Amino acid sequence: MPTRSRVRPGDPAWPSAATWQKLNQDVGGRLLKPESPFARCRVTPLTAACSEALQQLTNPYFIGDQPALTQTSGWIDAWALQSSPYGVAARGTADIVAAVNFAREHNLRLVVKGGGHSYQGTSNAPDSLLVWTRHMNEVAMHEAFVARGCADMQVPQPAVTLGAGAMWSDAYNAVTTQGGRYVQGGGCATVGVAGLVQSGGFGSFSKNYGTVAAGLLEAEIVTADGKVRIANACTNADLFWGIKGGGGGSLGVVTRVTLRTRELPETFGGMFGRIKASSDDAYRVLLARIVDFYQGALFNRHWGEQIAFTSDTVNVSMVFQGLSQQQAEVTWAPLIDWVGAHKEYSFERPLKLLALPARRFWDPEYFKHHAPGVLVADDRPGSPAAHVVWAGDKEQVGWFIHSYQSAWMPASLLRKDRQSQLVDALFASTRHWDVGVHFNKGLAGAPADEIDAARNTATNPGALSAFALAIIAGSGSPTYAGLPDVISDPASARADAGRIDNAMAELMRAMPGAGSYVSESDYFQSDWQTAFWGTNYPKLAAVKKKYDPDGLFFVHHGVGSEAWSEDGFARLRR
Ligand SMILES: Cc1cc2nc3c(=O)[nH]c(=O)nc-3n(C[C@H](O)[C@H](O)[C@H](O)COP(=O)(O)OP(=O)(O)OC[C@H]3O[C@@H](n4cnc5c(N)ncnc54)[C@H](O)[C@@H]3O)c2cc1C
C-alpha cells in the first residue's frame, strides 16, 4: 500500500489555474505549457511549422530547444516520451527555487531537463512539473579559481564555470577554440554539462584526463528544501561527492558547475577504418590479434574512443592525444602490415589516421577546410557557429531504443593468460549482435592521479580497473508522437532486444558481476544499485536521505527510487 501519492492533473489537490498563474509571476512569465513541434503534424502535415520541424528531425540542437522533446524518443516496453503539462524555462537560480518550492508545497512530481540526452527517459515524466535549464548556458573562464571556503586548502587553478543548461559545444568553444585550454567533457557535443557531471561522465580523452565528475571543483545546487547550496570539497562535501557521478535528477537541481581546465597537448587526432575477415576462423584469429595489439600498443593514456566488433569486421573509430601523426602511424604500422600480409583479411575501409592541432579539435572553421562533413553545424539561421555535432552522433538523434546495455570490462582480461577468454567472449557475443568497446570509458591505463580523483566520486569503482566499457545497443527511427510516418514494429524491436540480451550474456561469461555505466545502461537492469554504483551505493543513499528525505527528486533507477512506484508517483516505503 502506498504511504503517499503525488498529485496528478484532475486530482482535487492539483493546483488551480490561479495558483499556476502565481508561479508564472514568480518566475517572471517563464512558465510554459510544453507542446511538441510534431504534435499536429499527423493531422496537418503541410503547415510551415510542421515542415520546418520535420526538416529538423535529425538536428539535435533543434530537438534540444524544444521543452516537450528529448533526444531519445522512447524505448520499447520501457518508456514513451510524454511531456509535462507545465514547465519552468529557468533563466536563473531564483526560477529554480520557485519551481522546487512549488513542486514540494503542492506535492507534484518534479522532472529536470538539461541537454535531454537521458537514454532512460529520466528527463521527461507525464503529469509532472518540468524544470528546464536550457537557457542557463552562460560560460565564464577563471585564471585562478578557489572553491568557496577552500582558501586554506586549495591553490588557485584555472577553471571554467558553466550554467547547467550549457552543452559541451559551448564549453569546448570557450575553453579550447577561444581559450586554448582543455576541459574534460563528453564526446557528444550536445550533451548537457550538469547531466554529464552527475553521470560521472567520459569523454574521448578520458584515458588521460579522467572522468568529468572528477574535474568538478564546485557546484551550486537547489535542494528539496528550496535552499541554494554551494557544494565543494569544503562546503557540503557529502553532497559534492554525490553530485559527482551519483546520477542526475536525484539530489537536487544543479544550477551551475565549475570544472578545472588543463593545458592542451600539441595534438589530438583520429584513426578510422574497417578490417574484414573472410571466415569465422579467420575472424577469431583477427580478434586475438586486435586484443593483443590493443594491450601492447594502445592500452595507455594516449588512446581513446572505440572499436566496434560485428560478426566479421573490426571497425576502428579511435582518437589519440599527445602523439604526432608520425608517432601514431608508427604505433599502428605492425597491425596494418599484419593485415596486409594475410589474404584472409581485407580493408573494407583503409585505416586512416589524422593528427591536428589540439586547439582545432572542436573548431568548425578548421574542419570545414580540412575534413568537411565530419562536424555538422546547426543549420538554422542565427545559430552560433560553435553549435556543431560529430556526424557519427547524429545517428542517435531521436532514436527509439530496442535495447541498450553496457558492462565495464576488467583490465585483467588483457593479461596474456586471459586474452583467449576475452576473444572467445567477443566471438560468441558477436554471433548475436555488434559489440562496441569504448576504451575511453574505463580508466585502467590512465595516469594514477586521474584514477585517484575518480575514486573520490560516486562513480562505480569498477570503472577504475576496467580497460573499457562494452556497449551493446539497437534502435529504430524516431517515434515522436505526431510524426506522419512513424514506423514501429514492436515484434522486431523485441526480437532485437532478445538478441542483445544474448550478446551481453555471452560477454558477461568472461566478466561475471561487471558493473554498468549509469547513463549508458539497461532500463531493465535488475541489480541497478550495485551495477551502477557498486560499493558506493550505501554512501550515496545516505546523502540522498540527508538532502531529500521526502523524495521530491525521483528518477527511474536513481538513488532512493526503490522507495517509490515505477512512475515515481506513489511512495511505497520510507
Ligand atoms: C547521443 C548521446 C551521446 C552520449 N555520449 C556520451 C559520452 O560521450 N560520454 C558519456 O559519459 N555519456 C554520454 N551520453 C550519456 C549522457 O551523457 C547522459 O545521459 C547525460 O546524463 C545527459 O545529460 P543531459 O543534460 O544531456 O540529459 P538530460 O536528459 O537532460 O539529463 C540527464 C539526467 O540528469 C538530470 N539533470 C539534467 N540537468 C540537471 C540539473 N541541472 N540538475 C539536476 N539534474 C539534472 C535529468 O533529470 C536526467 O535525470 C550520451 C548520450 C547520448 C544520447
Coordinates of C-alpha atoms in Angstrom, one line a residue, residues 58-61 187-190 272 317 349 361-362 367 371-378 387-397:
T58 CA 17.9 15.0 -37.1
N59 CA 19.2 18.3 -35.7
P60 CA 20.0 17.7 -32.0
Y61 CA 20.1 21.4 -31.4
G187 CA 32.2 13.0 -26.5
C188 CA 28.8 14.2 -27.8
A189 CA 28.7 18.0 -28.2
T190 CA 25.0 18.4 -27.4
F272 CA 39.4 5.2 -38.6
S317 CA 37.0 4.6 -34.6
R349 CA 37.8 1.0 -45.3
F361 CA 39.6 19.7 -32.5
W362 CA 36.2 21.4 -32.0
F367 CA 37.0 21.1 -40.2
A371 CA 37.7 17.4 -43.2
P372 CA 34.3 18.6 -44.4
G373 CA 31.3 16.7 -43.2
V374 CA 32.9 15.4 -40.0
L375 CA 31.5 18.2 -37.9
V376 CA 27.9 19.1 -38.8
A377 CA 26.5 22.5 -38.0
D378 CA 23.1 23.5 -36.6
H387 CA 27.0 24.6 -32.4
V388 CA 28.2 21.6 -34.3
V389 CA 28.0 17.9 -33.7
W390 CA 30.1 14.9 -34.9
A391 CA 28.4 13.4 -37.9
G392 CA 28.5 10.0 -36.1
D393 CA 26.5 11.2 -33.2
K394 CA 23.6 12.4 -35.5
E395 CA 22.6 8.7 -35.9
Q396 CA 21.3 8.8 -32.3
V397 CA 19.1 11.9 -32.6

